[in-house]
Amino acid sequence: MTPYADDQTGQLAADREKILSALDELNALRTKYSDVIAIPEVVTLHDVTEYHLDTPRGPQQFKYFYDRKTAVAVLEHFAGTDYITPEIFESTIVCAIGNYTKRKGKRG
């Protein structure tokens, strides 16, 4: 597994552009339908990959340990969540990593 931060294929830059486009579209929807809907929480791939995990060497960013596939699996765990506290955010990332590595047949 190649850590997301060591991306040599340009996926990191492509993801950044896609995230910005998605956020622009969400902002347009929020503005257009502001009288009938609120979008309180948005979690992006960037939020996951930039998150600092607690490690024996101190806080380290997710992207230096895990690849994009793992980040996407973690992001999927946030689907349908309407309100996220910092504690829930951290717990979701840790649980999602554990679930993903178990599905891949690895011990976490």
mmCIF file of N, CA and C in Angstrom:
data_model
loop_
_atom_site.group_PDB
_atom_site.id
_atom_site.type_symbol
_atom_site.label_atom_id
_atom_site.label_comp_id
_atom_site.label_asym_id
_atom_site.label_seq_id
_atom_site.Cartn_x
_atom_site.Cartn_y
_atom_site.Cartn_z
ATOM 1 N N MET A 1 0.839 -1.169 0.000
ATOM 2 C CA MET A 1 0.000 0.000 0.000
ATOM 3 C C MET A 1 0.889 1.238 0.000
ATOM 4 N N THR A 2 0.651 2.111 -0.956
ATOM 5 C CA THR A 2 1.383 3.364 -1.029
ATOM 6 C C THR A 2 0.603 4.432 -0.279
ATOM 7 N N PRO A 3 1.203 5.064 0.701
ATOM 8 C CA PRO A 3 0.491 6.131 1.414
ATOM 9 C C PRO A 3 -0.005 7.204 0.454
ATOM 10 N N TYR A 4 -1.144 7.760 0.755
ATOM 11 C CA TYR A 4 -1.766 8.788 -0.079
ATOM 12 C C TYR A 4 -0.831 9.979 -0.285
ATOM 13 N N ALA A 5 -0.056 10.330 0.719
ATOM 14 C CA ALA A 5 0.854 11.475 0.632
ATOM 15 C C ALA A 5 1.976 11.241 -0.364
ATOM 16 N N ASP A 6 2.292 9.980 -0.655
ATOM 17 C CA ASP A 6 3.373 9.649 -1.578
ATOM 18 C C ASP A 6 2.868 9.419 -2.998
ATOM 19 N N ASP A 7 1.695 9.936 -3.301
ATOM 20 C CA ASP A 7 1.054 9.728 -4.600
ATOM 21 C C ASP A 7 1.949 10.223 -5.741
ATOM 22 N N GLN A 8 2.219 9.337 -6.658
ATOM 23 C CA GLN A 8 3.038 9.689 -7.818
ATOM 24 C C GLN A 8 2.206 9.792 -9.097
ATOM 25 N N THR A 9 0.926 9.453 -9.020
ATOM 26 C CA THR A 9 0.089 9.389 -10.221
ATOM 27 C C THR A 9 -0.702 10.661 -10.470
ATOM 28 N N GLY A 10 -0.621 11.617 -9.580
ATOM 29 C CA GLY A 10 -1.391 12.837 -9.736
ATOM 30 C C GLY A 10 -2.782 12.748 -9.136
ATOM 31 N N GLN A 11 -3.083 11.630 -8.481
ATOM 32 C CA GLN A 11 -4.412 11.444 -7.899
ATOM 33 C C GLN A 11 -4.698 12.483 -6.823
ATOM 34 N N LEU A 12 -3.697 12.843 -6.059
ATOM 35 C CA LEU A 12 -3.855 13.834 -4.991
ATOM 36 C C LEU A 12 -4.343 15.170 -5.559
ATOM 37 N N ALA A 13 -3.711 15.635 -6.627
ATOM 38 C CA ALA A 13 -4.110 16.895 -7.263
ATOM 39 C C ALA A 13 -5.495 16.769 -7.900
ATOM 40 N N ALA A 14 -5.758 15.634 -8.525
ATOM 41 C CA ALA A 14 -7.074 15.419 -9.139
ATOM 42 C C ALA A 14 -8.167 15.403 -8.078
ATOM 43 N N ASP A 15 -7.894 14.758 -6.962
ATOM 44 C CA ASP A 15 -8.868 14.740 -5.866
ATOM 45 C C ASP A 15 -9.116 16.135 -5.335
ATOM 46 N N ARG A 16 -8.068 16.913 -5.213
ATOM 47 C CA ARG A 16 -8.205 18.282 -4.702
ATOM 48 C C ARG A 16 -9.141 19.088 -5.606
ATOM 49 N N GLU A 17 -8.967 18.972 -6.908
ATOM 50 C CA GLU A 17 -9.823 19.690 -7.861
ATOM 51 C C GLU A 17 -11.272 19.195 -7.791
ATOM 52 N N LYS A 18 -11.436 17.896 -7.678
ATOM 53 C CA LYS A 18 -12.784 17.325 -7.607
ATOM 54 C C LYS A 18 -13.495 17.766 -6.322
ATOM 55 N N ILE A 19 -12.761 17.801 -5.216
ATOM 56 C CA ILE A 19 -13.331 18.259 -3.939
ATOM 57 C C ILE A 19 -13.773 19.716 -4.053
ATOM 58 N N LEU A 20 -12.941 20.559 -4.631
ATOM 59 C CA LEU A 20 -13.297 21.972 -4.782
ATOM 60 C C LEU A 20 -14.532 22.137 -5.665
ATOM 61 N N SER A 21 -14.633 21.366 -6.733
ATOM 62 C CA SER A 21 -15.816 21.415 -7.600
ATOM 63 C C SER A 21 -17.065 20.979 -6.847
ATOM 64 N N ALA A 22 -16.938 19.904 -6.071
ATOM 65 C CA ALA A 22 -18.079 19.403 -5.303
ATOM 66 C C ALA A 22 -18.528 20.432 -4.273
ATOM 67 N N LEU A 23 -17.575 21.066 -3.605
ATOM 68 C CA LEU A 23 -17.931 22.085 -2.610
ATOM 69 C C LEU A 23 -18.596 23.294 -3.262
ATOM 70 N N ASP A 24 -18.145 23.663 -4.455
ATOM 71 C CA ASP A 24 -18.800 24.756 -5.192
ATOM 72 C C ASP A 24 -20.245 24.397 -5.512
ATOM 73 N N GLU A 25 -20.468 23.161 -5.959
ATOM 74 C CA GLU A 25 -21.831 22.717 -6.267
ATOM 75 C C GLU A 25 -22.705 22.674 -5.019
ATOM 76 N N LEU A 26 -22.150 22.194 -3.905
ATOM 77 C CA LEU A 26 -22.906 22.188 -2.648
ATOM 78 C C LEU A 26 -23.259 23.597 -2.210
ATOM 79 N N ASN A 27 -22.337 24.508 -2.364
ATOM 80 C CA ASN A 27 -22.599 25.892 -2.000
ATOM 81 C C ASN A 27 -23.707 26.482 -2.868
ATOM 82 N N ALA A 28 -23.702 26.156 -4.141
ATOM 83 C CA ALA A 28 -24.756 26.634 -5.036
ATOM 84 C C ALA A 28 -26.121 26.064 -4.615
ATOM 85 N N LEU A 29 -26.155 24.764 -4.266
ATOM 86 C CA LEU A 29 -27.400 24.166 -3.784
ATOM 87 C C LEU A 29 -27.861 24.812 -2.486
ATOM 88 N N ARG A 30 -26.929 25.027 -1.588
ATOM 89 C CA ARG A 30 -27.245 25.655 -0.305
ATOM 90 C C ARG A 30 -27.864 27.036 -0.524
ATOM 91 N N THR A 31 -27.295 27.788 -1.451
ATOM 92 C CA THR A 31 -27.807 29.119 -1.746
ATOM 93 C C THR A 31 -29.174 29.044 -2.423
ATOM 94 N N LYS A 32 -29.302 28.186 -3.411
ATOM 95 C CA LYS A 32 -30.547 28.067 -4.174
ATOM 96 C C LYS A 32 -31.712 27.619 -3.290
ATOM 97 N N TYR A 33 -31.471 26.686 -2.391
ATOM 98 C CA TYR A 33 -32.536 26.115 -1.577
ATOM 99 C C TYR A 33 -32.443 26.512 -0.107
ATOM 100 N N SER A 34 -31.847 27.655 0.168
ATOM 101 C CA SER A 34 -31.639 28.064 1.560
ATOM 102 C C SER A 34 -32.931 28.227 2.346
ATOM 103 N N ASP A 35 -34.048 28.399 1.653
ATOM 104 C CA ASP A 35 -35.320 28.552 2.350
ATOM 105 C C ASP A 35 -35.948 27.219 2.739
ATOM 106 N N VAL A 36 -35.388 26.094 2.260
ATOM 107 C CA VAL A 36 -35.987 24.796 2.579
ATOM 108 C C VAL A 36 -35.004 23.748 3.082
ATOM 109 N N ILE A 37 -33.698 24.020 3.016
ATOM 110 C CA ILE A 37 -32.728 23.006 3.438
ATOM 111 C C ILE A 37 -31.474 23.667 4.013
ATOM 112 N N ALA A 38 -30.891 22.986 4.968
ATOM 113 C CA ALA A 38 -29.588 23.390 5.505
ATOM 114 C C ALA A 38 -28.643 22.213 5.335
ATOM 115 N N ILE A 39 -27.419 22.499 5.048
ATOM 116 C CA ILE A 39 -26.406 21.451 4.905
ATOM 117 C C ILE A 39 -25.382 21.699 6.006
ATOM 118 N N PRO A 40 -25.628 21.121 7.198
ATOM 119 C CA PRO A 40 -24.774 21.450 8.342
ATOM 120 C C PRO A 40 -23.381 20.839 8.311
ATOM 121 N N GLU A 41 -23.220 19.669 7.758
ATOM 122 C CA GLU A 41 -21.922 18.994 7.809
ATOM 123 C C GLU A 41 -21.537 18.470 6.432
ATOM 124 N N VAL A 42 -20.322 18.711 6.055
ATOM 125 C CA VAL A 42 -19.764 18.149 4.831
ATOM 126 C C VAL A 42 -18.383 17.618 5.188
ATOM 127 N N VAL A 43 -18.151 16.356 4.917
ATOM 128 C CA VAL A 43 -16.845 15.752 5.157
ATOM 129 C C VAL A 43 -16.262 15.393 3.800
ATOM 130 N N THR A 44 -15.058 15.857 3.545
ATOM 131 C CA THR A 44 -14.410 15.585 2.264
ATOM 132 C C THR A 44 -13.263 14.592 2.443
ATOM 133 N N LEU A 45 -12.789 14.085 1.337
ATOM 134 C CA LEU A 45 -11.629 13.197 1.342
ATOM 135 C C LEU A 45 -10.438 13.915 1.985
ATOM 136 N N HIS A 46 -10.326 15.199 1.731
ATOM 137 C CA HIS A 46 -9.256 16.009 2.309
ATOM 138 C C HIS A 46 -9.338 16.027 3.837
ATOM 139 N N ASP A 47 -10.560 16.126 4.377
ATOM 140 C CA ASP A 47 -10.732 16.111 5.831
ATOM 141 C C ASP A 47 -10.198 14.816 6.434
ATOM 142 N N VAL A 48 -10.442 13.722 5.742
ATOM 143 C CA VAL A 48 -9.985 12.418 6.228
ATOM 144 C C VAL A 48 -8.468 12.313 6.116
ATOM 145 N N THR A 49 -7.929 12.631 4.955
ATOM 146 C CA THR A 49 -6.491 12.435 4.733
ATOM 147 C C THR A 49 -5.627 13.394 5.533
ATOM 148 N N GLU A 50 -6.147 14.556 5.884
ATOM 149 C CA GLU A 50 -5.385 15.527 6.659
ATOM 150 C C GLU A 50 -5.540 15.327 8.166
ATOM 151 N N TYR A 51 -6.432 14.432 8.575
ATOM 152 C CA TYR A 51 -6.689 14.223 9.993
ATOM 153 C C TYR A 51 -5.448 13.669 10.688
ATOM 154 N N HIS A 52 -5.175 14.153 11.871
ATOM 155 C CA HIS A 52 -4.024 13.704 12.659
ATOM 156 C C HIS A 52 -4.445 12.562 13.586
ATOM 157 N N LEU A 53 -3.902 11.390 13.332
ATOM 158 C CA LEU A 53 -4.157 10.227 14.175
ATOM 159 C C LEU A 53 -3.153 10.209 15.320
ATOM 160 N N ASP A 54 -3.588 9.701 16.444
ATOM 161 C CA ASP A 54 -2.693 9.560 17.591
ATOM 162 C C ASP A 54 -1.859 8.299 17.382
ATOM 163 N N THR A 55 -0.548 8.436 17.341
ATOM 164 C CA THR A 55 0.350 7.303 17.135
ATOM 165 C C THR A 55 1.392 7.290 18.261
ATOM 166 N N PRO A 56 2.122 6.200 18.395
ATOM 167 C CA PRO A 56 3.185 6.168 19.411
ATOM 168 C C PRO A 56 4.235 7.270 19.212
ATOM 169 N N ARG A 57 4.360 7.752 17.971
ATOM 170 C CA ARG A 57 5.306 8.836 17.685
ATOM 171 C C ARG A 57 4.655 10.212 17.765
ATOM 172 N N GLY A 58 3.451 10.259 18.302
ATOM 173 C CA GLY A 58 2.708 11.512 18.391
ATOM 174 C C GLY A 58 1.730 11.639 17.240
ATOM 175 N N PRO A 59 1.009 12.740 17.146
ATOM 176 C CA PRO A 59 0.022 12.933 16.081
ATOM 177 C C PRO A 59 0.668 12.899 14.698
ATOM 178 N N GLN A 60 0.109 12.086 13.824
ATOM 179 C CA GLN A 60 0.602 11.964 12.452
ATOM 180 C C GLN A 60 -0.598 11.985 11.507
ATOM 181 N N GLN A 61 -0.445 12.608 10.354
ATOM 182 C CA GLN A 61 -1.542 12.693 9.402
ATOM 183 C C GLN A 61 -1.875 11.332 8.799
ATOM 184 N N PHE A 62 -3.163 11.112 8.610
ATOM 185 C CA PHE A 62 -3.712 9.890 8.019
ATOM 186 C C PHE A 62 -2.987 9.543 6.715
ATOM 187 N N LYS A 63 -2.791 10.541 5.872
ATOM 188 C CA LYS A 63 -2.260 10.305 4.525
ATOM 189 C C LYS A 63 -0.845 9.739 4.504
ATOM 190 N N TYR A 64 -0.128 9.805 5.627
ATOM 191 C CA TYR A 64 1.223 9.254 5.674
ATOM 192 C C TYR A 64 1.250 7.777 6.057
ATOM 193 N N PHE A 65 0.080 7.238 6.414
ATOM 194 C CA PHE A 65 -0.012 5.831 6.810
ATOM 195 C C PHE A 65 -0.901 5.001 5.904
ATOM 196 N N TYR A 66 -1.896 5.637 5.291
ATOM 197 C CA TYR A 66 -2.904 4.898 4.539
ATOM 198 C C TYR A 66 -3.016 5.416 3.117
ATOM 199 N N ASP A 67 -3.536 4.556 2.243
ATOM 200 C CA ASP A 67 -3.696 4.924 0.845
ATOM 201 C C ASP A 67 -5.073 5.529 0.581
ATOM 202 N N ARG A 68 -5.314 5.885 -0.677
ATOM 203 C CA ARG A 68 -6.570 6.519 -1.069
ATOM 204 C C ARG A 68 -7.754 5.580 -0.865
ATOM 205 N N LYS A 69 -7.588 4.309 -1.170
ATOM 206 C CA LYS A 69 -8.686 3.352 -1.006
ATOM 207 C C LYS A 69 -9.150 3.307 0.445
ATOM 208 N N THR A 70 -8.221 3.342 1.362
ATOM 209 C CA THR A 70 -8.574 3.354 2.786
ATOM 210 C C THR A 70 -9.295 4.649 3.131
ATOM 211 N N ALA A 71 -8.832 5.767 2.599
ATOM 212 C CA ALA A 71 -9.471 7.063 2.861
ATOM 213 C C ALA A 71 -10.904 7.081 2.327
ATOM 214 N N VAL A 72 -11.109 6.524 1.153
ATOM 215 C CA VAL A 72 -12.461 6.459 0.576
ATOM 216 C C VAL A 72 -13.357 5.572 1.432
ATOM 217 N N ALA A 73 -12.826 4.453 1.906
ATOM 218 C CA ALA A 73 -13.603 3.565 2.785
ATOM 219 C C ALA A 73 -13.999 4.295 4.069
ATOM 220 N N VAL A 74 -13.092 5.085 4.600
ATOM 221 C CA VAL A 74 -13.394 5.866 5.801
ATOM 222 C C VAL A 74 -14.466 6.902 5.484
ATOM 223 N N LEU A 75 -14.324 7.576 4.358
ATOM 224 C CA LEU A 75 -15.292 8.590 3.958
ATOM 225 C C LEU A 75 -16.699 8.001 3.839
ATOM 226 N N GLU A 76 -16.797 6.784 3.344
ATOM 227 C CA GLU A 76 -18.098 6.118 3.202
ATOM 228 C C GLU A 76 -18.774 5.895 4.547
ATOM 229 N N HIS A 77 -17.998 5.776 5.616
ATOM 230 C CA HIS A 77 -18.578 5.605 6.950
ATOM 231 C C HIS A 77 -19.306 6.863 7.421
ATOM 232 N N PHE A 78 -18.972 7.991 6.849
ATOM 233 C CA PHE A 78 -19.628 9.238 7.223
ATOM 234 C C PHE A 78 -20.951 9.459 6.491
ATOM 235 N N ALA A 79 -21.218 8.666 5.456
ATOM 236 C CA ALA A 79 -22.432 8.845 4.659
ATOM 237 C C ALA A 79 -23.674 8.785 5.541
ATOM 238 N N GLY A 80 -24.548 9.745 5.363
ATOM 239 C CA GLY A 80 -25.795 9.770 6.105
ATOM 240 C C GLY A 80 -25.708 10.374 7.494
ATOM 241 N N THR A 81 -24.534 10.826 7.891
ATOM 242 C CA THR A 81 -24.375 11.445 9.203
ATOM 243 C C THR A 81 -24.717 12.929 9.079
ATOM 244 N N ASP A 82 -25.639 13.388 9.901
ATOM 245 C CA ASP A 82 -26.079 14.771 9.805
ATOM 246 C C ASP A 82 -25.311 15.731 10.692
ATOM 247 N N TYR A 83 -24.808 15.246 11.801
ATOM 248 C CA TYR A 83 -24.097 16.130 12.724
ATOM 249 C C TYR A 83 -22.894 15.388 13.275
ATOM 250 N N ILE A 84 -21.749 16.010 13.191
ATOM 251 C CA ILE A 84 -20.512 15.344 13.588
ATOM 252 C C ILE A 84 -19.773 16.199 14.615
ATOM 253 N N THR A 85 -19.582 15.633 15.783
ATOM 254 C CA THR A 85 -18.752 16.308 16.790
ATOM 255 C C THR A 85 -17.313 15.857 16.567
ATOM 256 N N PRO A 86 -16.336 16.563 17.124
ATOM 257 C CA PRO A 86 -14.944 16.116 16.985
ATOM 258 C C PRO A 86 -14.731 14.687 17.494
ATOM 259 N N GLU A 87 -15.426 14.328 18.581
ATOM 260 C CA GLU A 87 -15.275 12.975 19.129
ATOM 261 C C GLU A 87 -15.837 11.930 18.178
ATOM 262 N N ILE A 88 -16.976 12.221 17.574
ATOM 263 C CA ILE A 88 -17.578 11.285 16.617
ATOM 264 C C ILE A 88 -16.709 11.184 15.369
ATOM 265 N N PHE A 89 -16.137 12.294 14.941
ATOM 266 C CA PHE A 89 -15.272 12.298 13.766
ATOM 267 C C PHE A 89 -14.089 11.356 13.981
ATOM 268 N N GLU A 90 -13.411 11.522 15.101
ATOM 269 C CA GLU A 90 -12.256 10.675 15.401
ATOM 270 C C GLU A 90 -12.656 9.212 15.533
ATOM 271 N N SER A 91 -13.732 8.955 16.242
ATOM 272 C CA SER A 91 -14.199 7.586 16.444
ATOM 273 C C SER A 91 -14.566 6.931 15.115
ATOM 274 N N THR A 92 -15.219 7.679 14.245
ATOM 275 C CA THR A 92 -15.603 7.141 12.939
ATOM 276 C C THR A 92 -14.379 6.772 12.127
ATOM 277 N N ILE A 93 -13.368 7.613 12.131
ATOM 278 C CA ILE A 93 -12.145 7.315 11.377
ATOM 279 C C ILE A 93 -11.479 6.052 11.925
ATOM 280 N N VAL A 94 -11.319 5.971 13.224
ATOM 281 C CA VAL A 94 -10.651 4.821 13.830
ATOM 282 C C VAL A 94 -11.436 3.527 13.576
ATOM 283 N N CYS A 95 -12.742 3.574 13.757
ATOM 284 C CA CYS A 95 -13.576 2.383 13.515
ATOM 285 C C CYS A 95 -13.573 1.995 12.037
ATOM 286 N N ALA A 96 -13.638 2.982 11.164
ATOM 287 C CA ALA A 96 -13.641 2.705 9.728
ATOM 288 C C ALA A 96 -12.331 2.063 9.278
ATOM 289 N N ILE A 97 -11.212 2.530 9.800
ATOM 290 C CA ILE A 97 -9.914 1.922 9.474
ATOM 291 C C ILE A 97 -9.913 0.464 9.922
ATOM 292 N N GLY A 98 -10.387 0.215 11.132
ATOM 293 C CA GLY A 98 -10.450 -1.155 11.640
ATOM 294 C C GLY A 98 -11.324 -2.047 10.784
ATOM 295 N N ASN A 99 -12.497 -1.551 10.412
ATOM 296 C CA ASN A 99 -13.404 -2.342 9.574
ATOM 297 C C ASN A 99 -12.806 -2.608 8.201
ATOM 298 N N TYR A 100 -12.188 -1.594 7.624
ATOM 299 C CA TYR A 100 -11.606 -1.739 6.299
ATOM 300 C C TYR A 100 -10.455 -2.744 6.298
ATOM 301 N N THR A 101 -9.571 -2.651 7.277
ATOM 302 C CA THR A 101 -8.439 -3.579 7.304
ATOM 303 C C THR A 101 -8.904 -5.009 7.579
ATOM 304 N N LYS A 102 -9.959 -5.176 8.361
ATOM 305 C CA LYS A 102 -10.502 -6.531 8.588
ATOM 306 C C LYS A 102 -11.060 -7.098 7.285
ATOM 307 N N ARG A 103 -11.754 -6.254 6.520
ATOM 308 C CA ARG A 103 -12.304 -6.715 5.235
ATOM 309 C C ARG A 103 -11.207 -7.109 4.262
ATOM 310 N N LYS A 104 -10.066 -6.457 4.361
ATOM 311 C CA LYS A 104 -8.940 -6.781 3.494
ATOM 312 C C LYS A 104 -8.164 -7.989 4.000
ATOM 313 N N GLY A 105 -8.575 -8.527 5.151
ATOM 314 C CA GLY A 105 -7.911 -9.711 5.691
ATOM 315 C C GLY A 105 -6.653 -9.400 6.487
ATOM 316 N N LYS A 106 -6.556 -8.151 6.954
ATOM 317 C CA LYS A 106 -5.396 -7.757 7.746
ATOM 318 C C LYS A 106 -5.830 -7.542 9.174
ATOM 319 N N ARG A 107 -4.901 -7.583 10.066
ATOM 320 C CA ARG A 107 -5.179 -7.250 11.451
ATOM 321 C C ARG A 107 -4.854 -5.779 11.672
ATOM 322 N N GLY A 108 -5.745 -5.061 12.402
ATOM 323 C CA GLY A 108 -5.556 -3.626 12.586
ATOM 324 C C GLY A 108 -4.997 -3.231 13.861
#
